[in-house]
PDB file of C-alpha atoms in Angstrom:
ATOM      1  CA  GLY A   1      -4.109   0.296  25.053  1.00  0.00           C
ATOM      2  CA  GLU A   2      -1.586   1.314  22.437  1.00  0.00           C
ATOM      3  CA  ASN A   3      -1.232   4.984  21.482  1.00  0.00           C
ATOM      4  CA  VAL A   4       0.590   6.124  18.347  1.00  0.00           C
ATOM      5  CA  GLU A   5       1.670   9.723  17.826  1.00  0.00           C
ATOM      6  CA  GLN A   6       2.658  10.892  14.337  1.00  0.00           C
ATOM      7  CA  HIS A   7       4.453  14.063  13.243  1.00  0.00           C
ATOM      8  CA  PRO A   8       4.285  16.257  11.305  1.00  0.00           C
ATOM      9  CA  SER A   9       0.639  16.468  10.283  1.00  0.00           C
ATOM     10  CA  THR A  10       1.608  18.219   7.040  1.00  0.00           C
ATOM     11  CA  LEU A  11       4.907  18.144   5.176  1.00  0.00           C
ATOM     12  CA  SER A  12       5.711  20.130   2.052  1.00  0.00           C
ATOM     13  CA  VAL A  13       8.883  19.408   0.076  1.00  0.00           C
ATOM     14  CA  GLN A  14      10.323  20.184  -3.322  1.00  0.00           C
ATOM     15  CA  GLU A  15      10.672  17.403  -5.845  1.00  0.00           C
ATOM     16  CA  GLY A  16      13.954  15.601  -5.301  1.00  0.00           C
ATOM     17  CA  ASP A  17      14.175  16.446  -1.602  1.00  0.00           C
ATOM     18  CA  SER A  18      13.916  13.867   1.178  1.00  0.00           C
ATOM     19  CA  ALA A  19      10.924  13.541   3.483  1.00  0.00           C
ATOM     20  CA  VAL A  20      10.917  12.133   7.007  1.00  0.00           C
ATOM     21  CA  ILE A  21       7.845  11.228   9.038  1.00  0.00           C
ATOM     22  CA  LYS A  22       8.166  10.203  12.664  1.00  0.00           C
ATOM     23  CA  CYS A  23       5.990   8.104  14.955  1.00  0.00           C
ATOM     24  CA  THR A  24       6.153   7.123  18.602  1.00  0.00           C
ATOM     25  CA  TYR A  25       4.272   4.314  20.303  1.00  0.00           C
ATOM     26  CA  SER A  26       3.436   3.706  23.924  1.00  0.00           C
ATOM     27  CA  ASP A  27       3.270  -0.077  24.394  1.00  0.00           C
ATOM     28  CA  SER A  28       6.651  -1.773  24.505  1.00  0.00           C
ATOM     29  CA  ALA A  29       4.942  -5.067  23.593  1.00  0.00           C
ATOM     30  CA  SER A  30       4.189  -3.802  20.072  1.00  0.00           C
ATOM     31  CA  ASN A  31       6.352  -5.659  17.592  1.00  0.00           C
ATOM     32  CA  TYR A  32       5.066  -4.888  14.109  1.00  0.00           C
ATOM     33  CA  PHE A  33       5.135  -1.457  12.468  1.00  0.00           C
ATOM     34  CA  PRO A  34       3.665  -0.953   8.981  1.00  0.00           C
ATOM     35  CA  TRP A  35       3.442   2.242   6.948  1.00  0.00           C
ATOM     36  CA  TYR A  36       0.554   2.968   4.620  1.00  0.00           C
ATOM     37  CA  LYS A  37       0.053   5.466   1.802  1.00  0.00           C
ATOM     38  CA  GLN A  38      -3.491   6.666   1.163  1.00  0.00           C
ATOM     39  CA  GLU A  39      -4.408   8.592  -1.951  1.00  0.00           C
ATOM     40  CA  LEU A  40      -7.578  10.639  -2.119  1.00  0.00           C
ATOM     41  CA  GLY A  41     -10.683   8.473  -2.271  1.00  0.00           C
ATOM     42  CA  LYS A  42      -8.696   5.242  -2.017  1.00  0.00           C
ATOM     43  CA  GLY A  43      -7.921   2.712   0.671  1.00  0.00           C
ATOM     44  CA  PRO A  44      -4.524   2.613   2.397  1.00  0.00           C
ATOM     45  CA  GLN A  45      -1.749   0.835   0.543  1.00  0.00           C
ATOM     46  CA  LEU A  46       1.007  -0.944   2.464  1.00  0.00           C
ATOM     47  CA  ILE A  47       4.341   0.525   1.377  1.00  0.00           C
ATOM     48  CA  ILE A  48       6.792  -0.925   3.898  1.00  0.00           C
ATOM     49  CA  ASP A  49       6.768  -2.618   7.280  1.00  0.00           C
ATOM     50  CA  ILE A  50       9.263  -3.554   9.953  1.00  0.00           C
ATOM     51  CA  ARG A  51       9.296  -6.020  12.811  1.00  0.00           C
ATOM     52  CA  SER A  52      10.844  -5.430  16.203  1.00  0.00           C
ATOM     53  CA  ASN A  53      13.788  -7.750  15.595  1.00  0.00           C
ATOM     54  CA  VAL A  54      15.059  -5.441  12.839  1.00  0.00           C
ATOM     55  CA  GLY A  55      16.383  -1.887  13.170  1.00  0.00           C
ATOM     56  CA  GLU A  56      16.147  -0.746   9.581  1.00  0.00           C
ATOM     57  CA  LYS A  57      14.567  -1.828   6.312  1.00  0.00           C
ATOM     58  CA  LYS A  58      14.892  -0.331   2.859  1.00  0.00           C
ATOM     59  CA  ASP A  59      12.972  -0.718  -0.377  1.00  0.00           C
ATOM     60  CA  GLN A  60      14.276   1.455  -3.196  1.00  0.00           C
ATOM     61  CA  ARG A  61      13.518   5.088  -2.227  1.00  0.00           C
ATOM     62  CA  ILE A  62      11.704   4.164   0.967  1.00  0.00           C
ATOM     63  CA  ALA A  63      13.272   3.189   4.279  1.00  0.00           C
ATOM     64  CA  VAL A  64      11.991   2.664   7.789  1.00  0.00           C
ATOM     65  CA  THR A  65      14.005   2.797  11.000  1.00  0.00           C
ATOM     66  CA  LEU A  66      12.976   1.486  14.403  1.00  0.00           C
ATOM     67  CA  ASN A  67      14.345   2.396  17.829  1.00  0.00           C
ATOM     68  CA  LYS A  68      12.771  -0.004  20.311  1.00  0.00           C
ATOM     69  CA  THR A  69      14.415   1.590  23.318  1.00  0.00           C
ATOM     70  CA  ALA A  70      12.983   4.992  22.534  1.00  0.00           C
ATOM     71  CA  LYS A  71       9.792   3.490  21.120  1.00  0.00           C
ATOM     72  CA  HIS A  72       9.867   5.432  17.914  1.00  0.00           C
ATOM     73  CA  PHE A  73      10.042   4.627  14.222  1.00  0.00           C
ATOM     74  CA  SER A  74      10.439   6.764  11.129  1.00  0.00           C
ATOM     75  CA  LEU A  75       9.683   6.676   7.419  1.00  0.00           C
ATOM     76  CA  HIS A  76      12.275   8.109   5.058  1.00  0.00           C
ATOM     77  CA  ILE A  77      11.500   8.873   1.429  1.00  0.00           C
ATOM     78  CA  THR A  78      14.403   9.985  -0.747  1.00  0.00           C
ATOM     79  CA  GLU A  79      14.294  11.701  -4.129  1.00  0.00           C
ATOM     80  CA  THR A  80      10.640  12.581  -3.695  1.00  0.00           C
ATOM     81  CA  GLN A  81       8.397  12.791  -6.754  1.00  0.00           C
ATOM     82  CA  PRO A  82       5.008  14.497  -7.229  1.00  0.00           C
ATOM     83  CA  GLU A  83       3.338  11.080  -7.250  1.00  0.00           C
ATOM     84  CA  ASP A  84       4.543  10.572  -3.672  1.00  0.00           C
ATOM     85  CA  SER A  85       1.987  13.205  -2.622  1.00  0.00           C
ATOM     86  CA  ALA A  86      -0.562  11.469  -0.386  1.00  0.00           C
ATOM     87  CA  VAL A  87      -1.454  10.902   3.254  1.00  0.00           C
ATOM     88  CA  TYR A  88       0.897   8.537   5.059  1.00  0.00           C
ATOM     89  CA  PHE A  89      -0.123   6.585   8.152  1.00  0.00           C
ATOM     90  CA  CYS A  90       2.120   4.741  10.579  1.00  0.00           C
ATOM     91  CA  ALA A  91       0.724   1.956  12.723  1.00  0.00           C
ATOM     92  CA  ALA A  92       1.776  -0.324  15.557  1.00  0.00           C
ATOM     93  CA  SER A  93       0.610  -3.811  16.426  1.00  0.00           C
ATOM     94  CA  MET A  94       1.295  -6.551  18.946  1.00  0.00           C
ATOM     95  CA  GLY A  95      -1.222  -9.034  17.650  1.00  0.00           C
ATOM     96  CA  SER A  96      -3.703  -8.702  14.864  1.00  0.00           C
ATOM     97  CA  THR A  97      -5.037  -5.237  15.657  1.00  0.00           C
ATOM     98  CA  LEU A  98      -3.371  -2.135  14.231  1.00  0.00           C
ATOM     99  CA  THR A  99      -3.306   1.202  16.029  1.00  0.00           C
ATOM    100  CA  PHE A 100      -2.860   4.020  13.532  1.00  0.00           C
ATOM    101  CA  GLY A 101      -1.263   7.425  13.840  1.00  0.00           C
ATOM    102  CA  LYS A 102      -3.287  10.439  12.743  1.00  0.00           C
ATOM    103  CA  GLY A 103      -1.566  10.699   9.388  1.00  0.00           C
ATOM    104  CA  THR A 104       0.815  13.028   7.564  1.00  0.00           C
ATOM    105  CA  MET A 105      -0.196  14.825   4.396  1.00  0.00           C
ATOM    106  CA  LEU A 106       2.879  14.914   2.168  1.00  0.00           C
ATOM    107  CA  LEU A 107       2.882  17.487  -0.633  1.00  0.00           C
ATOM    108  CA  VAL A 108       5.664  17.245  -3.223  1.00  0.00           C
ATOM    109  CA  SER A 109       5.924  20.301  -5.451  1.00  0.00           C
ATOM    110  CA  PRO A 110       7.422  19.964  -8.948  1.00  0.00           C
TER     111      PRO A 110
ATOM    112  CA  GLY B   1      -0.105 -10.080  -4.656  1.00  0.00           C
ATOM    113  CA  ALA B   2      -2.793  -9.563  -2.064  1.00  0.00           C
ATOM    114  CA  VAL B   3      -5.789  -7.884  -3.619  1.00  0.00           C
ATOM    115  CA  VAL B   4      -8.843  -6.872  -1.648  1.00  0.00           C
ATOM    116  CA  SER B   5     -11.930  -5.741  -3.506  1.00  0.00           C
ATOM    117  CA  GLN B   6     -14.705  -3.722  -1.918  1.00  0.00           C
ATOM    118  CA  HIS B   7     -18.143  -3.120  -3.401  1.00  0.00           C
ATOM    119  CA  PRO B   8     -19.858  -0.791  -3.906  1.00  0.00           C
ATOM    120  CA  SER B   9     -17.369   2.061  -4.028  1.00  0.00           C
ATOM    121  CA  TRP B  10     -20.066   4.664  -3.520  1.00  0.00           C
ATOM    122  CA  VAL B  11     -23.656   4.501  -2.360  1.00  0.00           C
ATOM    123  CA  ILE B  12     -26.307   7.109  -1.673  1.00  0.00           C
ATOM    124  CA  CYS B  13     -29.523   6.099   0.016  1.00  0.00           C
ATOM    125  CA  LYS B  14     -32.429   7.431   1.986  1.00  0.00           C
ATOM    126  CA  SER B  15     -32.518   7.547   5.755  1.00  0.00           C
ATOM    127  CA  GLY B  16     -33.964   4.370   7.276  1.00  0.00           C
ATOM    128  CA  THR B  17     -32.732   1.965   4.615  1.00  0.00           C
ATOM    129  CA  SER B  18     -30.137  -0.757   5.137  1.00  0.00           C
ATOM    130  CA  VAL B  19     -26.953  -0.902   3.116  1.00  0.00           C
ATOM    131  CA  LYS B  20     -24.699  -3.903   2.548  1.00  0.00           C
ATOM    132  CA  ILE B  21     -21.000  -3.540   1.727  1.00  0.00           C
ATOM    133  CA  GLU B  22     -18.973  -6.486   0.467  1.00  0.00           C
ATOM    134  CA  CYS B  23     -15.280  -7.130   1.011  1.00  0.00           C
ATOM    135  CA  ARG B  24     -13.549  -9.858  -0.964  1.00  0.00           C
ATOM    136  CA  SER B  25     -10.007 -11.173  -0.950  1.00  0.00           C
ATOM    137  CA  LEU B  26      -9.379 -11.978  -4.612  1.00  0.00           C
ATOM    138  CA  ASP B  27      -6.149 -13.939  -4.614  1.00  0.00           C
ATOM    139  CA  PHE B  28      -5.767 -15.263  -1.087  1.00  0.00           C
ATOM    140  CA  GLN B  29      -7.758 -16.768   1.730  1.00  0.00           C
ATOM    141  CA  ALA B  30      -8.385 -14.231   4.453  1.00  0.00           C
ATOM    142  CA  THR B  31      -8.389 -15.743   7.900  1.00  0.00           C
ATOM    143  CA  THR B  32      -9.220 -12.388   9.442  1.00  0.00           C
ATOM    144  CA  MET B  33     -11.001  -9.351   8.060  1.00  0.00           C
ATOM    145  CA  PHE B  34     -11.308  -5.922   9.615  1.00  0.00           C
ATOM    146  CA  TRP B  35     -13.794  -3.104   9.154  1.00  0.00           C
ATOM    147  CA  TYR B  36     -12.790   0.517   9.628  1.00  0.00           C
ATOM    148  CA  ARG B  37     -14.540   3.837   9.478  1.00  0.00           C
ATOM    149  CA  GLN B  38     -12.781   7.004   8.384  1.00  0.00           C
ATOM    150  CA  PHE B  39     -14.053  10.569   8.685  1.00  0.00           C
ATOM    151  CA  PRO B  40     -12.675  13.306   6.402  1.00  0.00           C
ATOM    152  CA  LYS B  41      -9.059  14.202   7.148  1.00  0.00           C
ATOM    153  CA  GLN B  42      -8.944  11.747  10.029  1.00  0.00           C
ATOM    154  CA  SER B  43      -7.306   8.423  10.736  1.00  0.00           C
ATOM    155  CA  LEU B  44      -8.846   4.980  10.464  1.00  0.00           C
ATOM    156  CA  MET B  45     -11.023   3.860  13.330  1.00  0.00           C
ATOM    157  CA  LEU B  46     -11.368   0.110  13.812  1.00  0.00           C
ATOM    158  CA  MET B  47     -14.990  -0.962  14.098  1.00  0.00           C
ATOM    159  CA  ALA B  48     -14.739  -4.724  14.289  1.00  0.00           C
ATOM    160  CA  THR B  49     -12.609  -7.780  13.627  1.00  0.00           C
ATOM    161  CA  SER B  50     -14.073 -10.902  12.072  1.00  0.00           C
ATOM    162  CA  ASN B  51     -12.779 -14.414  11.616  1.00  0.00           C
ATOM    163  CA  GLU B  52     -14.314 -16.815   9.162  1.00  0.00           C
ATOM    164  CA  GLY B  53     -17.126 -18.800  10.672  1.00  0.00           C
ATOM    165  CA  SER B  54     -17.264 -16.989  13.998  1.00  0.00           C
ATOM    166  CA  LYS B  55     -18.923 -13.902  15.409  1.00  0.00           C
ATOM    167  CA  ALA B  56     -17.249 -10.569  14.908  1.00  0.00           C
ATOM    168  CA  THR B  57     -15.525  -8.791  17.763  1.00  0.00           C
ATOM    169  CA  TYR B  58     -16.689  -5.184  17.978  1.00  0.00           C
ATOM    170  CA  GLU B  59     -14.694  -2.276  19.351  1.00  0.00           C
ATOM    171  CA  GLN B  60     -16.026  -0.362  22.291  1.00  0.00           C
ATOM    172  CA  GLY B  61     -18.726   2.075  21.292  1.00  0.00           C
ATOM    173  CA  VAL B  62     -19.643   0.325  18.039  1.00  0.00           C
ATOM    174  CA  GLU B  63     -23.238  -0.895  18.001  1.00  0.00           C
ATOM    175  CA  LYS B  64     -23.273  -4.507  16.892  1.00  0.00           C
ATOM    176  CA  ASP B  65     -26.988  -4.376  16.084  1.00  0.00           C
ATOM    177  CA  LYS B  66     -26.386  -1.342  13.896  1.00  0.00           C
ATOM    178  CA  PHE B  67     -23.375  -2.659  12.035  1.00  0.00           C
ATOM    179  CA  LEU B  68     -23.941  -6.320  11.189  1.00  0.00           C
ATOM    180  CA  ILE B  69     -20.864  -8.230  10.080  1.00  0.00           C
ATOM    181  CA  ASN B  70     -20.879 -11.610   8.406  1.00  0.00           C
ATOM    182  CA  HIS B  71     -17.725 -13.530   7.468  1.00  0.00           C
ATOM    183  CA  ALA B  72     -19.196 -16.636   5.900  1.00  0.00           C
ATOM    184  CA  SER B  73     -16.197 -17.705   3.835  1.00  0.00           C
ATOM    185  CA  LEU B  74     -12.451 -17.231   3.693  1.00  0.00           C
ATOM    186  CA  THR B  75     -12.818 -14.746   0.852  1.00  0.00           C
ATOM    187  CA  LEU B  76     -15.908 -12.732   1.745  1.00  0.00           C
ATOM    188  CA  SER B  77     -17.023 -10.508   4.598  1.00  0.00           C
ATOM    189  CA  THR B  78     -20.018  -8.205   4.549  1.00  0.00           C
ATOM    190  CA  LEU B  79     -20.926  -5.147   6.598  1.00  0.00           C
ATOM    191  CA  THR B  80     -24.588  -4.185   6.747  1.00  0.00           C
ATOM    192  CA  VAL B  81     -25.482  -0.770   8.090  1.00  0.00           C
ATOM    193  CA  THR B  82     -29.029  -1.225   9.332  1.00  0.00           C
ATOM    194  CA  SER B  83     -31.594   1.586   9.388  1.00  0.00           C
ATOM    195  CA  ALA B  84     -28.956   4.048   8.242  1.00  0.00           C
ATOM    196  CA  HIS B  85     -29.178   7.693   9.264  1.00  0.00           C
ATOM    197  CA  PRO B  86     -27.225  10.767   8.135  1.00  0.00           C
ATOM    198  CA  GLU B  87     -24.767  10.385  11.015  1.00  0.00           C
ATOM    199  CA  ASP B  88     -23.758   7.013   9.553  1.00  0.00           C
ATOM    200  CA  SER B  89     -22.438   8.759   6.456  1.00  0.00           C
ATOM    201  CA  SER B  90     -18.730   8.018   6.252  1.00  0.00           C
ATOM    202  CA  PHE B  91     -15.970   6.206   4.373  1.00  0.00           C
ATOM    203  CA  TYR B  92     -15.973   2.510   5.291  1.00  0.00           C
ATOM    204  CA  ILE B  93     -12.872   0.460   4.538  1.00  0.00           C
ATOM    205  CA  CYS B  94     -12.183  -3.242   4.959  1.00  0.00           C
ATOM    206  CA  SER B  95      -8.890  -5.042   5.218  1.00  0.00           C
ATOM    207  CA  ALA B  96      -7.825  -8.660   5.253  1.00  0.00           C
ATOM    208  CA  THR B  97      -4.901 -10.725   6.445  1.00  0.00           C
ATOM    209  CA  LYS B  98      -3.744 -14.122   5.305  1.00  0.00           C
ATOM    210  CA  GLY B  99      -2.227 -16.825   7.447  1.00  0.00           C
ATOM    211  CA  VAL B 100      -2.909 -17.677  11.049  1.00  0.00           C
ATOM    212  CA  LEU B 101       0.130 -16.141  12.688  1.00  0.00           C
ATOM    213  CA  GLY B 102      -0.185 -12.768  14.379  1.00  0.00           C
ATOM    214  CA  ASN B 103       1.173  -9.545  12.938  1.00  0.00           C
ATOM    215  CA  GLN B 104       0.383 -10.345   9.339  1.00  0.00           C
ATOM    216  CA  PRO B 105       0.161  -7.359   6.971  1.00  0.00           C
ATOM    217  CA  GLN B 106      -3.322  -5.980   6.494  1.00  0.00           C
ATOM    218  CA  HIS B 107      -4.313  -5.422   2.873  1.00  0.00           C
ATOM    219  CA  PHE B 108      -7.002  -2.824   2.345  1.00  0.00           C
ATOM    220  CA  GLY B 109      -9.842  -2.433  -0.095  1.00  0.00           C
ATOM    221  CA  ASP B 110     -10.503   0.909  -1.767  1.00  0.00           C
ATOM    222  CA  GLY B 111     -13.339   1.796   0.567  1.00  0.00           C
ATOM    223  CA  THR B 112     -17.029   2.556   0.260  1.00  0.00           C
ATOM    224  CA  ARG B 113     -18.290   6.096   0.535  1.00  0.00           C
ATOM    225  CA  LEU B 114     -21.710   5.979   2.156  1.00  0.00           C
ATOM    226  CA  SER B 115     -23.974   9.016   2.005  1.00  0.00           C
ATOM    227  CA  ILE B 116     -27.312   8.923   3.798  1.00  0.00           C
ATOM    228  CA  LEU B 117     -29.815  11.581   2.805  1.00  0.00           C
TER     229      LEU B 117
END
């Protein structure tokens, strides 16, 4: 089955800095890669996703890049704000089932 | 939007009782719903996938007689934890997708924290 590795497990940045979270996947058949933000006590919230026919996607301060050859994808958050602090999960899918990474706790200090 | 509502958000009950959790898609018809379990500081673990009107597909290691799933309509799925014990205490989260094509975004509810005494 699919295996998704996510790094780092914890990331601390100063407000205004950029944050990058990286994921690798094992199954080359995977073709859909969403990113979720989970705040304490809440369910995951979809923040951006990318499909395998696209190399990069941007939505305001958030961007995702995909390298199909290397089987890795990354989340980039620019101009971080304290409210960006949360746990971020990457996931990979080739059908309806998502395989999640283990999560990255992002801490943005004012 | 794609809003998924989960109820209750928190439940405490005695060992041996059964607990039902509801998952509703409020503004779309959910062809597929998913149930996850999440332990503290860990990732989401898929328990089962359900399609409206058919039996749920359970992941390996998940007891189907323990975790009963019903997806009777396109907007409602329920998870019943039968004869719950302390080891069933966890954060249970549902998600839903719309449309029939694969790789549709999953929209999550806010979870149910289940504590069994």
